[in-house]
Short mmCIF file of C-alpha atoms in Angstrom, two decimals:
data_model
loop_
_atom_site.label_atom_id
_atom_site.label_comp_id
_atom_site.label_asym_id
_atom_site.label_seq_id
_atom_site.Cartn_x
_atom_site.Cartn_y
_atom_site.Cartn_z
CA MET A 5 36.78 -44.07 -12.51
CA LYS A 6 35.14 -44.51 -9.12
CA ILE A 7 36.60 -41.20 -7.96
CA LYS A 8 35.24 -39.49 -11.06
CA SER A 9 31.81 -41.02 -10.43
CA LEU A 10 31.86 -39.93 -6.81
CA ILE A 11 32.77 -36.39 -7.88
CA LEU A 12 29.91 -36.35 -10.37
CA VAL A 13 27.49 -37.67 -7.76
CA GLY A 14 28.73 -35.07 -5.29
CA LEU A 15 28.25 -32.28 -7.80
CA ALA A 16 24.77 -33.55 -8.60
CA VAL A 17 23.84 -33.69 -4.92
CA ALA A 18 25.22 -30.19 -4.42
CA ALA A 19 23.23 -28.89 -7.38
CA VAL A 20 20.04 -30.45 -6.03
CA GLY A 21 20.80 -28.99 -2.61
CA CYS A 22 21.28 -25.50 -4.08
CA LYS A 23 18.07 -25.85 -6.05
CA GLN A 24 16.13 -26.94 -2.95
CA GLN A 25 17.62 -24.06 -0.99
CA ALA A 26 16.51 -21.61 -3.68
CA VAL A 27 13.01 -23.10 -3.70
CA GLN A 28 12.82 -22.90 0.09
CA ASP A 29 13.78 -19.23 0.22
CA PRO A 30 10.51 -17.51 1.17
CA LEU A 31 11.80 -14.09 0.08
CA PRO A 32 13.79 -14.63 -3.14
CA SER A 33 13.47 -11.00 -4.26
CA TRP A 34 15.09 -9.75 -1.06
CA ASN A 35 18.85 -9.46 -0.71
CA ASP A 36 20.47 -11.62 1.96
CA THR A 37 20.84 -8.99 4.67
CA PRO A 38 20.33 -8.84 8.45
CA VAL A 39 16.87 -7.36 7.82
CA LYS A 40 15.82 -10.35 5.73
CA GLN A 41 17.18 -12.73 8.36
CA GLN A 42 15.31 -10.85 11.09
CA ILE A 43 12.04 -11.21 9.17
CA ILE A 44 12.64 -14.91 8.54
CA GLU A 45 13.56 -15.55 12.17
CA TYR A 46 10.42 -13.74 13.28
CA LEU A 47 8.10 -15.72 11.01
CA ASP A 48 9.81 -19.11 11.28
CA VAL A 49 10.59 -19.04 15.00
CA LYS A 50 8.97 -16.26 17.03
CA ALA A 51 5.58 -16.44 15.31
CA GLU A 52 5.21 -19.99 16.64
CA GLN A 53 4.71 -18.40 20.08
CA ILE A 54 1.64 -16.52 18.81
CA PRO A 55 -1.77 -18.26 18.74
CA VAL A 56 -3.04 -18.51 15.17
CA GLU A 57 -6.10 -16.39 15.97
CA ASP A 58 -3.80 -13.55 17.09
CA ARG A 59 -1.48 -13.59 14.08
CA VAL A 60 -2.59 -10.29 12.59
CA ALA A 61 -0.41 -8.19 10.25
CA VAL A 62 -1.24 -4.74 8.91
CA PHE A 63 0.27 -3.05 5.86
CA ASP A 64 0.00 0.43 4.45
CA MET A 65 -0.61 0.38 0.67
CA ASP A 66 0.73 3.44 -1.20
CA GLY A 67 4.52 3.52 -1.02
CA THR A 68 4.63 0.33 1.05
CA ILE A 69 3.47 -2.40 -1.29
CA MET A 70 3.13 -0.31 -4.46
CA CYS A 71 4.46 2.84 -6.10
CA GLU A 72 2.97 6.16 -5.00
CA ALA A 73 5.02 8.55 -7.16
CA PRO A 74 4.61 10.83 -8.97
CA LEU A 75 0.90 10.16 -8.26
CA TRP A 76 -0.61 7.57 -5.99
CA CYS A 77 -3.56 5.63 -7.39
CA GLU A 78 -6.19 7.57 -5.47
CA ILE A 79 -5.27 10.98 -6.88
CA ALA A 80 -4.62 9.66 -10.39
CA VAL A 81 -8.11 8.12 -10.44
CA ALA A 82 -9.70 11.22 -8.91
CA ALA A 83 -8.08 13.70 -11.32
CA ASN A 84 -9.34 11.73 -14.30
CA GLY A 85 -12.65 10.93 -12.64
CA ILE A 86 -13.47 14.56 -11.98
CA MET A 87 -13.05 15.29 -15.69
CA GLU A 88 -15.41 12.41 -16.52
CA PHE A 89 -18.10 12.57 -13.86
CA GLN A 90 -18.22 16.30 -13.07
CA LYS A 91 -17.69 17.74 -16.55
CA GLU A 92 -21.34 18.82 -16.77
CA ASN A 93 -21.13 20.65 -13.45
CA PRO A 94 -20.27 24.29 -14.27
CA ALA A 95 -20.27 25.20 -10.59
CA ILE A 96 -16.88 23.58 -10.07
CA ASN A 97 -15.12 24.54 -13.31
CA GLN A 98 -13.41 27.55 -11.77
CA THR A 99 -12.47 25.97 -8.47
CA GLU A 100 -8.83 25.46 -7.51
CA TYR A 101 -9.28 21.71 -7.15
CA TYR A 102 -10.80 21.39 -10.63
CA LYS A 103 -7.89 23.36 -12.12
CA MET A 104 -5.44 21.08 -10.28
CA ALA A 105 -7.20 18.00 -11.64
CA GLN A 106 -6.96 19.39 -15.20
CA LYS A 107 -3.22 19.92 -14.80
CA LEU A 108 -2.65 16.41 -13.43
CA VAL A 109 -4.60 14.81 -16.28
CA GLU A 110 -2.37 16.66 -18.76
CA ASN A 111 0.83 15.98 -16.80
CA PRO A 112 0.75 13.61 -13.77
CA ALA A 113 4.16 14.93 -12.69
CA ASP A 114 3.15 18.61 -12.79
CA SER A 115 5.29 20.19 -10.07
CA THR A 116 3.08 23.29 -9.89
CA VAL A 117 0.46 21.00 -8.36
CA LEU A 118 2.55 18.40 -6.55
CA ASN A 119 4.67 21.04 -4.82
CA ASN A 120 1.69 23.25 -3.98
CA TRP A 121 -1.10 21.13 -2.55
CA PHE A 122 -2.25 23.88 -0.23
CA VAL A 123 -3.86 27.17 -1.27
CA ASP A 124 -4.72 29.56 1.56
CA GLY A 125 -4.28 26.71 4.04
CA LYS A 126 -6.66 24.33 2.25
CA ASN A 127 -5.53 20.97 0.85
CA TYR A 128 -6.88 21.02 -2.69
CA LEU A 129 -5.68 17.55 -3.55
CA ASP A 130 -8.07 16.31 -0.86
CA SER A 131 -10.74 18.41 -2.54
CA VAL A 132 -10.05 16.69 -5.87
CA VAL A 133 -10.52 13.29 -4.25
CA HIS A 134 -13.59 14.23 -2.22
CA ASN A 135 -15.47 15.86 -5.10
CA ALA A 136 -14.49 13.73 -8.10
CA PHE A 137 -17.23 11.12 -7.64
CA LYS A 138 -19.85 13.07 -5.73
CA GLY A 139 -23.28 11.56 -6.47
CA VAL A 140 -21.77 8.52 -8.22
CA ASP A 141 -22.63 4.99 -7.12
CA HIS A 142 -19.71 3.51 -5.19
CA GLU A 143 -19.53 0.39 -7.36
CA VAL A 144 -19.39 2.60 -10.48
CA TYR A 145 -16.46 4.41 -8.85
CA ILE A 146 -14.72 1.08 -8.18
CA ASP A 147 -15.28 -0.10 -11.76
CA PHE A 148 -13.95 3.19 -13.16
CA ALA A 149 -10.88 2.99 -10.91
CA HIS A 150 -10.22 -0.64 -11.78
CA LYS A 151 -10.41 0.01 -15.53
CA PHE A 152 -8.32 3.19 -15.32
CA LEU A 153 -5.58 1.57 -13.21
CA LYS A 154 -5.41 -1.49 -15.45
CA GLU A 155 -5.14 0.56 -18.65
CA THR A 156 -3.21 3.71 -17.65
CA LYS A 157 0.56 3.60 -17.35
CA VAL A 158 2.60 5.08 -14.54
CA PRO A 159 4.80 7.91 -15.86
CA ARG A 160 8.44 6.85 -16.25
CA TYR A 161 7.94 3.08 -16.04
CA GLY A 162 5.62 2.16 -18.90
CA MET A 163 3.62 -0.24 -16.72
CA PRO A 164 -0.03 0.09 -15.69
CA TYR A 165 -0.72 1.45 -12.22
CA ALA A 166 -2.29 -1.90 -11.36
CA GLU A 167 1.07 -3.62 -11.90
CA ALA A 168 3.23 -1.13 -10.00
CA PHE A 169 3.50 -3.38 -6.94
CA TYR A 170 6.77 -4.32 -5.26
CA GLN A 171 7.65 -7.98 -5.75
CA PRO A 172 9.49 -8.25 -2.40
CA MET A 173 6.40 -7.03 -0.56
CA LEU A 174 4.09 -9.43 -2.37
CA GLU A 175 6.45 -12.23 -1.33
CA LEU A 176 6.28 -11.05 2.27
CA ILE A 177 2.47 -11.09 2.13
CA ASP A 178 2.53 -14.65 0.72
CA TYR A 179 5.02 -15.67 3.42
CA LEU A 180 2.68 -14.36 6.11
CA LYS A 181 -0.26 -16.24 4.58
CA ALA A 182 1.80 -19.44 4.70
CA LYS A 183 2.40 -18.78 8.41
CA GLN A 184 -1.37 -18.46 8.98
CA PHE A 185 -1.45 -14.70 9.46
CA GLU A 186 -4.57 -12.64 8.85
CA ILE A 187 -3.44 -9.68 6.73
CA TYR A 188 -5.07 -6.27 6.38
CA LEU A 189 -4.17 -3.36 4.13
CA VAL A 190 -4.83 -0.09 5.94
CA SER A 191 -4.56 2.81 3.51
CA GLY A 192 -5.14 6.53 3.67
CA SER A 193 -6.52 6.24 0.13
CA MET A 194 -10.26 5.99 -0.40
CA GLN A 195 -11.69 2.54 0.14
CA GLY A 196 -13.07 2.37 -3.40
CA VAL A 197 -9.59 2.71 -4.91
CA VAL A 198 -8.11 0.18 -2.47
CA TRP A 199 -10.88 -2.28 -3.39
CA ALA A 200 -10.23 -1.58 -7.09
CA VAL A 201 -6.47 -2.13 -7.21
CA ALA A 202 -5.37 -4.39 -4.33
CA PRO A 203 -7.30 -7.71 -4.60
CA GLU A 204 -5.71 -9.02 -7.82
CA ALA A 205 -2.10 -8.38 -6.82
CA THR A 206 -2.39 -9.39 -3.16
CA GLY A 207 -5.13 -12.02 -3.22
CA LEU A 208 -6.82 -10.24 -0.32
CA ASP A 209 -10.59 -9.94 -0.08
CA ARG A 210 -12.39 -6.62 0.34
CA ARG A 211 -13.03 -7.41 4.00
CA ASN A 212 -9.24 -7.25 4.53
CA LEU A 213 -8.84 -3.90 2.73
CA ILE A 214 -9.40 -0.91 4.99
CA GLY A 215 -9.36 2.40 3.15
CA THR A 216 -10.54 5.84 4.18
CA VAL A 217 -14.34 5.69 3.96
CA GLN A 218 -16.40 8.26 2.09
CA ASN A 219 -19.83 9.07 3.44
CA MET A 220 -22.62 7.71 1.26
CA LEU A 221 -26.37 7.93 0.78
CA VAL A 222 -28.02 4.52 0.48
CA SER A 223 -31.12 3.68 -1.55
CA TYR A 224 -33.02 0.42 -1.87
CA PRO A 225 -34.46 -0.13 -5.35
CA THR A 226 -37.40 -2.50 -5.81
CA GLU A 227 -35.16 -4.53 -8.12
CA GLY A 228 -31.42 -5.01 -8.03
CA LYS A 229 -28.86 -4.30 -5.31
CA ALA A 230 -28.80 -1.47 -2.82
CA SER A 231 -27.09 1.64 -4.16
CA PHE A 232 -24.52 3.73 -2.30
CA LYS A 233 -24.12 7.28 -3.67
CA ILE A 234 -20.88 9.02 -2.72
CA GLU A 235 -20.89 12.31 -0.83
CA ASN A 236 -17.95 14.73 -0.79
CA THR A 237 -17.12 14.11 2.86
CA ILE A 238 -15.32 11.30 4.68
CA ARG A 239 -16.08 9.27 7.77
CA LYS A 240 -13.57 10.26 10.40
CA PRO A 241 -10.94 9.41 11.41
CA LYS A 242 -8.99 9.25 8.18
CA ASN A 243 -6.50 6.39 7.90
CA ASN A 244 -3.45 8.32 8.98
CA ARG A 245 -1.41 8.34 12.18
CA ASP A 246 -3.66 7.47 15.15
CA GLY A 247 -6.64 7.34 12.80
CA LYS A 248 -5.18 4.14 11.36
CA THR A 249 -4.89 2.71 14.85
CA VAL A 250 -8.54 3.47 15.68
CA ASN A 251 -9.79 2.06 12.39
CA ILE A 252 -7.72 -1.12 12.73
CA TYR A 253 -9.20 -1.69 16.19
CA ASN A 254 -12.74 -0.96 15.00
CA HIS A 255 -12.39 -3.21 11.96
CA CYS A 256 -10.36 -6.13 13.35
CA GLY A 257 -10.98 -6.03 17.07
CA LYS A 258 -7.37 -7.12 17.47
CA ILE A 259 -3.96 -5.66 18.23
CA PRO A 260 -1.70 -6.56 15.27
CA VAL A 261 1.64 -8.21 15.97
CA MET A 262 3.22 -6.94 12.75
CA ALA A 263 2.96 -3.56 11.02
CA VAL A 264 4.60 -2.41 7.80
CA GLY A 265 4.52 1.13 6.42
CA ASN A 266 6.63 3.72 4.62
CA THR A 267 5.96 7.04 6.34
CA THR A 268 5.81 8.59 9.78
CA GLY A 269 2.04 8.54 9.27
CA ASP A 270 2.30 4.78 9.86
CA PHE A 271 3.92 5.19 13.27
CA GLY A 272 0.49 4.83 14.90
CA MET A 273 0.30 1.27 13.54
CA PHE A 274 3.85 0.64 14.73
CA GLU A 275 3.05 1.90 18.23
CA MET A 276 -0.06 -0.27 18.32
CA ALA A 277 1.81 -3.42 17.29
CA SER A 278 4.50 -2.67 19.86
CA THR A 279 1.93 -2.96 22.65
CA SER A 280 1.20 -6.59 21.77
CA PRO A 281 2.17 -9.07 24.51
CA TYR A 282 3.35 -11.42 21.76
CA PRO A 283 6.55 -11.13 19.71
CA HIS A 284 6.00 -8.19 17.40
CA LEU A 285 7.66 -6.53 14.42
CA ALA A 286 7.43 -3.09 12.78
CA ILE A 287 9.08 -2.34 9.44
CA LEU A 288 9.47 1.00 7.66
CA ILE A 289 10.15 0.74 3.90
CA ASN A 290 12.56 3.60 3.17
CA HIS A 291 12.51 5.06 -0.36
CA ASP A 292 16.21 5.60 -1.02
CA ASP A 293 16.36 3.73 -4.32
CA GLY A 294 16.82 5.36 -7.73
CA ARG A 295 15.25 2.32 -9.39
CA GLU A 296 12.01 3.80 -8.08
CA TYR A 297 11.80 7.22 -6.38
CA ILE A 298 13.90 8.76 -3.60
CA TYR A 299 12.05 10.78 -0.95
CA GLU A 300 11.79 11.32 2.79
CA PRO A 301 9.43 9.06 4.81
CA TRP A 302 6.70 11.60 5.46
CA HIS A 303 3.98 13.54 3.68
CA GLY A 304 3.25 17.07 4.83
CA LYS A 305 4.87 18.04 8.13
CA GLY A 306 8.42 16.69 8.33
CA MET A 307 9.91 14.57 11.09
CA PRO A 308 13.71 14.86 10.78
CA GLY A 309 14.27 12.61 13.80
CA TRP A 310 12.43 9.63 12.31
CA GLN A 311 15.49 7.38 12.40
CA ASP A 312 15.97 8.05 16.11
CA THR A 313 12.34 7.07 16.68
CA LEU A 314 12.93 3.77 14.86
CA LYS A 315 15.99 3.01 16.97
CA VAL A 316 14.33 3.85 20.28
CA HIS A 317 11.47 1.46 19.55
CA ASN A 318 13.58 -1.22 17.82
CA TRP A 319 11.57 -0.77 14.63
CA ILE A 320 13.26 -1.93 11.43
CA GLN A 321 14.43 0.47 8.71
CA ALA A 322 14.30 -1.44 5.42
CA ASP A 323 16.13 0.62 2.76
CA MET A 324 14.85 -0.38 -0.67
CA SER A 325 18.32 0.10 -2.19
CA LYS A 326 19.79 -2.47 0.20
CA GLU A 327 16.92 -4.91 0.77
CA PHE A 328 15.20 -5.25 -2.62
CA LYS A 329 17.02 -7.48 -5.11
CA THR A 330 14.31 -6.59 -7.60
CA VAL A 331 11.67 -3.91 -7.28
CA TRP A 332 8.69 -4.55 -9.52
CA MET A 333 6.05 -7.23 -9.54
CA THR A 334 7.02 -10.07 -11.86
CA LYS A 335 4.91 -10.80 -14.91
CA GLN A 336 3.65 -14.13 -13.53
CA ASN A 337 2.09 -12.18 -10.64
CA ALA A 338 0.47 -9.59 -12.89
CA LYS A 339 -3.09 -10.58 -13.76
#
């Protein structure tokens, strides 16, 4: 009888131990791989060598913490916005970018657009984004984007754009917060879209969300808040490659110790983090997973030797198919 009781007690203790271990896992949606262990070792051990005020982490947004295919949020919002806010402007109705926007509204996966961004050397998807909200107040743009992304579903998945975040990446962001890191999203997408979609899922404030900035005209009404009317140009540099590095420095005044991205356009952030005198980490999220989309880690000009670059710099290649136990944001995180 005593032996049976001891066995039962042992099983109970083991069950409690397993439960505690599960609770203590900071990245439950990641598979138990060397990459996961490297992240945990960095944050639990090496980060202790970094003063709290220098614990800065930077993340790309589209394709890094949320889905960017077949359309990323910025272009989905712009294509629909141009139909709404520029429909009374006959001067643009025959432009290539307006025609592209029409096609994407009808079919967000239209390959005649997505495989042919450039016409006569000009990027017309950029033109869609730059012109969609010309003359519109920036807060109106944000409200439109927020409503659209909350209500419109991503093709193929049946979930709103605003919920198409990766659960493993949200866990990593929460893990960093617990380790007293200051976190910034640094996206090539327009700042208005980043401000519209990122705060609810990530819990980050606008001051931590660095998008590409559109030029604006400001006015000061006698009543109410200042108004910022959007122009169809951007403040350079755009958040891509070394432009991200410059904008991180200008915004944060710090060299990050951790950088996470999903394309070679994020290598500027990786290079920057690698110059930190403190322990540093750079992670590339590689889209090799049929549960989402499979594509090479670049937009535009290819870089076939990207894996060699990762190895030379000791940057981490995190294959979604191997690292992500689950892909999508869980319902309890969706707000």
